[in-house]
mmCIF file of N, CA and C in Angstrom:
data_model
loop_
_atom_site.group_PDB
_atom_site.id
_atom_site.type_symbol
_atom_site.label_atom_id
_atom_site.label_comp_id
_atom_site.label_asym_id
_atom_site.label_seq_id
_atom_site.Cartn_x
_atom_site.Cartn_y
_atom_site.Cartn_z
ATOM 1 N N MET N 1 0.851 -1.184 0.065
ATOM 2 C CA MET N 1 0.019 0.144 -0.117
ATOM 3 C C MET N 1 0.756 1.165 -0.055
ATOM 4 N N ASN N 2 0.664 2.052 -0.907
ATOM 5 C CA ASN N 2 1.301 3.390 -1.046
ATOM 6 C C ASN N 2 0.690 4.505 -0.206
ATOM 7 N N GLN N 3 1.594 5.187 0.643
ATOM 8 C CA GLN N 3 1.048 6.157 1.448
ATOM 9 C C GLN N 3 1.585 7.619 0.901
ATOM 10 N N VAL N 4 0.801 8.445 0.713
ATOM 11 C CA VAL N 4 0.989 9.709 0.197
ATOM 12 C C VAL N 4 1.285 10.718 1.298
ATOM 13 N N VAL N 5 2.527 11.262 1.161
ATOM 14 C CA VAL N 5 3.111 12.254 2.282
ATOM 15 C C VAL N 5 3.472 13.582 1.369
ATOM 16 N N ASN N 6 2.711 14.535 1.878
ATOM 17 C CA ASN N 6 3.122 15.748 1.311
ATOM 18 C C ASN N 6 4.159 16.461 2.054
ATOM 19 N N PHE N 7 5.181 16.922 1.191
ATOM 20 C CA PHE N 7 6.410 17.824 1.704
ATOM 21 C C PHE N 7 6.154 19.140 0.898
ATOM 22 N N GLY N 8 6.792 20.040 1.702
ATOM 23 C CA GLY N 8 6.729 21.448 1.410
ATOM 24 C C GLY N 8 7.842 22.093 1.853
ATOM 25 N N LEU N 9 8.113 23.374 1.287
ATOM 26 C CA LEU N 9 9.326 24.181 1.789
ATOM 27 C C LEU N 9 8.496 25.402 2.499
ATOM 28 N N GLU N 10 9.051 25.688 3.622
ATOM 29 C CA GLU N 10 8.600 26.744 4.609
ATOM 30 C C GLU N 10 9.825 27.634 4.956
ATOM 31 N N GLU N 11 9.519 28.941 5.353
ATOM 32 C CA GLU N 11 10.392 29.839 5.636
ATOM 33 C C GLU N 11 10.027 30.029 7.165
ATOM 34 N N LEU N 12 10.952 29.895 8.112
ATOM 35 C CA LEU N 12 10.965 29.996 9.523
ATOM 36 C C LEU N 12 11.667 31.183 10.058
ATOM 37 N N GLN N 13 11.247 31.983 10.351
ATOM 38 C CA GLN N 13 11.872 33.251 10.863
ATOM 39 C C GLN N 13 12.517 32.952 12.385
ATOM 40 N N ILE N 14 13.760 33.495 12.524
ATOM 41 C CA ILE N 14 14.388 33.612 13.805
ATOM 42 C C ILE N 14 14.284 35.253 14.391
ATOM 43 N N ASP N 15 13.771 35.079 15.728
ATOM 44 C CA ASP N 15 13.806 36.285 16.222
ATOM 45 C C ASP N 15 14.497 36.420 17.407
ATOM 46 N N MET N 16 14.705 37.498 18.354
ATOM 47 C CA MET N 16 15.573 37.706 19.185
ATOM 48 C C MET N 16 15.228 36.928 20.504
ATOM 49 N N ARG N 17 13.858 36.439 20.749
ATOM 50 C CA ARG N 17 13.484 35.576 21.788
ATOM 51 C C ARG N 17 13.687 34.274 21.728
ATOM 52 N N SER N 18 14.062 34.042 20.192
ATOM 53 C CA SER N 18 14.347 32.400 19.931
ATOM 54 C C SER N 18 15.563 31.867 20.415
ATOM 55 N N GLY N 19 15.427 30.645 21.006
ATOM 56 C CA GLY N 19 16.576 29.967 21.524
ATOM 57 C C GLY N 19 17.726 29.732 20.376
ATOM 58 N N SER N 20 17.284 29.941 19.108
ATOM 59 C CA SER N 20 18.077 29.811 17.959
ATOM 60 C C SER N 20 18.852 31.103 17.340
ATOM 61 N N ASP N 21 18.499 32.119 18.056
ATOM 62 C CA ASP N 21 19.283 33.444 17.711
ATOM 63 C C ASP N 21 20.739 33.417 18.061
ATOM 64 N N SER N 22 21.593 33.677 17.008
ATOM 65 C CA SER N 22 22.962 33.648 17.071
ATOM 66 C C SER N 22 23.521 32.226 17.427
ATOM 67 N N ARG N 23 23.000 31.342 16.680
ATOM 68 C CA ARG N 23 23.517 30.070 16.841
ATOM 69 C C ARG N 23 23.931 29.562 15.302
ATOM 70 N N ARG N 24 24.900 28.565 15.400
ATOM 71 C CA ARG N 24 25.337 27.962 14.070
ATOM 72 C C ARG N 24 24.417 26.940 13.723
ATOM 73 N N ILE N 25 24.465 26.718 12.461
ATOM 74 C CA ILE N 25 23.533 25.463 11.911
ATOM 75 C C ILE N 25 24.083 24.267 12.320
ATOM 76 N N GLY N 26 25.275 23.973 12.770
ATOM 77 C CA GLY N 26 25.594 22.779 13.392
ATOM 78 C C GLY N 26 25.006 22.570 14.662
ATOM 79 N N ASP N 27 24.796 23.692 15.453
ATOM 80 C CA ASP N 27 24.006 23.755 16.653
ATOM 81 C C ASP N 27 22.568 23.335 16.603
ATOM 82 N N LEU N 28 21.968 23.301 15.266
ATOM 83 C CA LEU N 28 20.593 23.220 15.094
ATOM 84 C C LEU N 28 20.112 21.546 14.645
ATOM 85 N N ARG N 29 21.426 21.097 14.492
ATOM 86 C CA ARG N 29 21.245 19.509 13.957
ATOM 87 C C ARG N 29 20.353 18.697 14.845
ATOM 88 N N ASP N 30 20.488 19.111 16.032
ATOM 89 C CA ASP N 30 19.530 18.020 16.854
ATOM 90 C C ASP N 30 18.179 18.263 16.576
ATOM 91 N N ILE N 31 17.761 19.660 16.502
ATOM 92 C CA ILE N 31 16.415 20.058 16.189
ATOM 93 C C ILE N 31 15.965 19.491 14.863
ATOM 94 N N GLU N 32 16.886 19.391 13.897
ATOM 95 C CA GLU N 32 16.389 18.662 12.552
ATOM 96 C C GLU N 32 16.126 17.284 12.720
ATOM 97 N N GLU N 33 17.110 16.638 13.474
ATOM 98 C CA GLU N 33 16.721 15.053 13.915
ATOM 99 C C GLU N 33 15.614 15.016 14.726
ATOM 100 N N GLU N 34 15.273 15.614 15.725
ATOM 101 C CA GLU N 34 14.078 15.471 16.603
ATOM 102 C C GLU N 34 12.640 15.981 15.661
ATOM 103 N N SER N 35 12.909 16.811 14.829
ATOM 104 C CA SER N 35 11.615 17.239 14.122
ATOM 105 C C SER N 35 11.387 16.435 12.951
ATOM 106 N N GLY N 36 12.531 15.839 12.152
ATOM 107 C CA GLY N 36 12.479 15.396 10.855
ATOM 108 C C GLY N 36 12.395 16.278 9.714
ATOM 109 N N ALA N 37 12.413 17.645 9.926
ATOM 110 C CA ALA N 37 12.430 18.493 8.984
ATOM 111 C C ALA N 37 13.947 18.851 8.702
ATOM 112 N N ARG N 38 14.341 19.241 7.317
ATOM 113 C CA ARG N 38 15.617 19.542 7.035
ATOM 114 C C ARG N 38 15.929 20.756 6.715
ATOM 115 N N ILE N 39 16.988 21.454 7.260
ATOM 116 C CA ILE N 39 17.177 22.858 6.774
ATOM 117 C C ILE N 39 18.099 22.940 5.596
ATOM 118 N N LEU N 40 17.440 23.547 4.474
ATOM 119 C CA LEU N 40 18.156 23.667 3.383
ATOM 120 C C LEU N 40 18.860 24.998 2.901
ATOM 121 N N ALA N 41 18.433 26.060 3.507
ATOM 122 C CA ALA N 41 19.026 27.363 3.170
ATOM 123 C C ALA N 41 18.778 28.333 4.344
ATOM 124 N N ILE N 42 19.562 29.279 4.300
ATOM 125 C CA ILE N 42 19.248 30.550 5.113
ATOM 126 C C ILE N 42 19.001 31.742 4.289
ATOM 127 N N LYS N 43 18.026 32.511 4.765
ATOM 128 C CA LYS N 43 17.519 33.775 4.058
ATOM 129 C C LYS N 43 17.988 34.788 5.050
ATOM 130 N N HIS N 44 18.935 35.587 4.785
ATOM 131 C CA HIS N 44 19.468 36.451 5.709
ATOM 132 C C HIS N 44 18.675 37.920 5.662
ATOM 133 N N ARG N 45 18.666 38.460 6.648
ATOM 134 C CA ARG N 45 17.619 39.791 6.856
ATOM 135 C C ARG N 45 17.737 40.894 5.511
ATOM 136 N N ASP N 46 19.078 40.661 4.973
ATOM 137 C CA ASP N 46 19.279 41.621 3.813
ATOM 138 C C ASP N 46 18.528 40.911 2.506
ATOM 139 N N ASP N 47 17.996 39.806 2.646
ATOM 140 C CA ASP N 47 17.235 39.052 1.550
ATOM 141 C C ASP N 47 18.304 38.366 0.646
ATOM 142 N N SER N 48 19.666 38.174 1.177
ATOM 143 C CA SER N 48 20.638 37.346 0.436
ATOM 144 C C SER N 48 20.295 35.992 0.854
ATOM 145 N N PHE N 49 20.646 34.858 0.106
ATOM 146 C CA PHE N 49 20.418 33.545 0.319
ATOM 147 C C PHE N 49 21.602 32.926 0.531
ATOM 148 N N ASN N 50 21.936 31.833 1.372
ATOM 149 C CA ASN N 50 22.919 31.073 1.444
ATOM 150 C C ASN N 50 22.312 29.675 1.149
ATOM 151 N N VAL N 51 22.578 29.244 0.188
ATOM 152 C CA VAL N 51 21.693 27.855 -0.627
ATOM 153 C C VAL N 51 22.505 26.605 0.099
ATOM 154 N N SER N 52 23.725 26.802 0.634
ATOM 155 C CA SER N 52 24.535 25.620 1.003
ATOM 156 C C SER N 52 25.081 25.909 2.451
ATOM 157 N N PRO N 53 24.300 26.123 3.514
ATOM 158 C CA PRO N 53 24.806 26.495 4.775
ATOM 159 C C PRO N 53 25.875 25.570 5.281
ATOM 160 N N SER N 54 26.956 25.868 5.946
ATOM 161 C CA SER N 54 27.866 24.744 6.573
ATOM 162 C C SER N 54 27.520 24.896 7.830
ATOM 163 N N GLU N 55 28.185 24.044 8.657
ATOM 164 C CA GLU N 55 27.831 23.698 9.978
ATOM 165 C C GLU N 55 28.205 25.208 10.703
ATOM 166 N N GLN N 56 29.237 25.627 10.291
ATOM 167 C CA GLN N 56 29.636 27.071 10.957
ATOM 168 C C GLN N 56 28.827 28.328 10.716
ATOM 169 N N ASP N 57 28.028 28.220 9.577
ATOM 170 C CA ASP N 57 27.157 29.482 9.266
ATOM 171 C C ASP N 57 26.320 29.814 10.493
ATOM 172 N N GLU N 58 26.354 31.077 10.975
ATOM 173 C CA GLU N 58 25.267 31.515 11.835
ATOM 174 C C GLU N 58 24.033 32.108 11.323
ATOM 175 N N VAL N 59 22.966 31.867 12.084
ATOM 176 C CA VAL N 59 21.617 32.524 11.923
ATOM 177 C C VAL N 59 21.397 33.547 13.150
ATOM 178 N N VAL N 60 20.775 34.728 12.842
ATOM 179 C CA VAL N 60 20.689 35.831 13.739
ATOM 180 C C VAL N 60 19.371 36.270 13.662
ATOM 181 N N ALA N 61 18.828 36.924 14.627
ATOM 182 C CA ALA N 61 17.471 37.539 14.700
ATOM 183 C C ALA N 61 17.188 38.208 13.134
ATOM 184 N N GLY N 62 16.151 38.054 12.558
ATOM 185 C CA GLY N 62 15.944 38.772 11.252
ATOM 186 C C GLY N 62 16.044 37.673 10.200
ATOM 187 N N ASP N 63 17.062 36.670 10.299
ATOM 188 C CA ASP N 63 17.275 35.724 9.279
ATOM 189 C C ASP N 63 16.269 34.688 9.213
ATOM 190 N N SER N 64 16.037 33.848 8.326
ATOM 191 C CA SER N 64 14.951 32.746 8.171
ATOM 192 C C SER N 64 15.851 31.727 7.754
ATOM 193 N N LEU N 65 15.286 30.477 8.122
ATOM 194 C CA LEU N 65 15.521 29.168 7.702
ATOM 195 C C LEU N 65 14.573 28.825 6.745
ATOM 196 N N ILE N 66 15.194 28.154 5.654
ATOM 197 C CA ILE N 66 14.449 27.716 4.565
ATOM 198 C C ILE N 66 14.499 25.945 4.765
ATOM 199 N N VAL N 67 13.154 25.330 5.262
ATOM 200 C CA VAL N 67 13.158 24.216 5.684
ATOM 201 C C VAL N 67 12.328 23.203 4.819
ATOM 202 N N LEU N 68 12.591 21.944 4.696
ATOM 203 C CA LEU N 68 11.731 21.043 3.853
ATOM 204 C C LEU N 68 11.392 19.809 4.923
ATOM 205 N N GLY N 69 9.892 19.475 4.651
ATOM 206 C CA GLY N 69 9.542 18.524 5.633
ATOM 207 C C GLY N 69 7.830 18.469 5.324
ATOM 208 N N SER N 70 7.370 17.487 5.887
ATOM 209 C CA SER N 70 5.733 17.492 6.064
ATOM 210 C C SER N 70 5.325 18.376 7.040
ATOM 211 N N LEU N 71 4.056 18.732 6.844
ATOM 212 C CA LEU N 71 3.438 19.846 7.555
ATOM 213 C C LEU N 71 3.888 19.694 9.170
ATOM 214 N N ALA N 72 3.570 18.456 9.542
ATOM 215 C CA ALA N 72 3.827 17.982 10.839
ATOM 216 C C ALA N 72 5.421 18.321 11.394
ATOM 217 N N GLN N 73 6.362 17.969 10.405
ATOM 218 C CA GLN N 73 7.768 17.978 10.824
ATOM 219 C C GLN N 73 8.154 19.599 10.867
ATOM 220 N N VAL N 74 7.526 20.129 9.801
ATOM 221 C CA VAL N 74 7.818 21.763 9.716
ATOM 222 C C VAL N 74 7.354 22.383 11.174
ATOM 223 N N ARG N 75 6.073 22.105 11.488
ATOM 224 C CA ARG N 75 5.467 22.797 12.724
ATOM 225 C C ARG N 75 6.217 22.402 13.901
ATOM 226 N N ARG N 76 6.864 21.223 13.962
ATOM 227 C CA ARG N 76 7.594 20.591 15.168
ATOM 228 C C ARG N 76 8.785 21.450 15.129
ATOM 229 N N MET N 77 9.644 21.483 14.140
ATOM 230 C CA MET N 77 10.717 22.217 14.011
ATOM 231 C C MET N 77 10.566 23.848 14.334
ATOM 232 N N GLU N 78 9.457 24.295 13.847
ATOM 233 C CA GLU N 78 9.325 25.666 14.260
ATOM 234 C C GLU N 78 8.966 26.063 15.844
ATOM 235 N N SER N 79 8.303 24.856 16.451
ATOM 236 C CA SER N 79 7.998 25.165 17.769
ATOM 237 C C SER N 79 9.420 24.880 18.573
ATOM 238 N N LEU N 80 10.300 23.999 18.242
ATOM 239 C CA LEU N 80 11.762 23.892 18.717
ATOM 240 C C LEU N 80 12.528 25.018 18.549
ATOM 241 N N ILE N 81 12.482 25.576 17.505
ATOM 242 C CA ILE N 81 13.462 26.741 17.015
ATOM 243 C C ILE N 81 12.987 27.919 17.960
ATOM 244 N N HIS N 82 11.626 28.190 18.121
ATOM 245 C CA HIS N 82 11.185 29.319 19.010
ATOM 246 C C HIS N 82 11.384 28.991 20.498
ATOM 247 N N GLU N 83 11.755 27.857 20.941
ATOM 248 C CA GLU N 83 11.662 27.741 22.283
ATOM 249 C C GLU N 83 12.924 28.407 23.119
ATOM 250 N N PRO N 84 12.636 29.277 23.893
ATOM 251 C CA PRO N 84 13.865 30.211 24.559
ATOM 252 C C PRO N 84 14.702 29.081 25.174
ATOM 253 N N GLY N 85 15.948 29.621 24.927
ATOM 254 C CA GLY N 85 16.915 28.757 25.898
ATOM 255 C C GLY N 85 16.829 27.298 25.627
ATOM 256 N N ASP N 86 16.518 26.678 24.287
ATOM 257 C CA ASP N 86 16.375 25.474 24.186
ATOM 258 C C ASP N 86 17.586 24.515 24.524
ATOM 259 N N PRO N 87 17.451 23.553 25.513
ATOM 260 C CA PRO N 87 18.491 22.836 26.081
ATOM 261 C C PRO N 87 19.305 22.017 24.983
ATOM 262 N N ARG N 88 18.499 21.596 23.925
ATOM 263 C CA ARG N 88 19.385 20.876 23.180
ATOM 264 C C ARG N 88 20.290 21.658 22.265
ATOM 265 N N ILE N 89 20.360 22.921 22.486
ATOM 266 C CA ILE N 89 21.375 23.679 21.513
ATOM 267 C C ILE N 89 22.459 23.898 22.456
ATOM 268 N N ARG N 90 23.722 23.451 22.040
ATOM 269 C CA ARG N 90 24.913 23.728 22.848
ATOM 270 C C ARG N 90 25.655 25.085 22.396
ATOM 271 N N ASP N 91 26.008 25.598 23.432
ATOM 272 C CA ASP N 91 27.010 26.630 23.528
ATOM 273 C C ASP N 91 28.254 26.556 22.981
#
């Protein structure tokens, strides 16, 4: 039996209250794993894009993550990204 899974691209904005502000992409890998959604790119607040972010690239307030996943996966990532002081993110 084939199951249809709808995937889509979403833009998730990083704000100053977010536990993800001023974090490297490498620090967000645990959130990717827990949510099942994948970070594909960074849209910077000046509207430039990094379509191949490295582990060392940083996201700051005003940037957005371009993510791929099912609706449930993307919503889970969004909730994890916006948790203040998320303990899964390493300093």
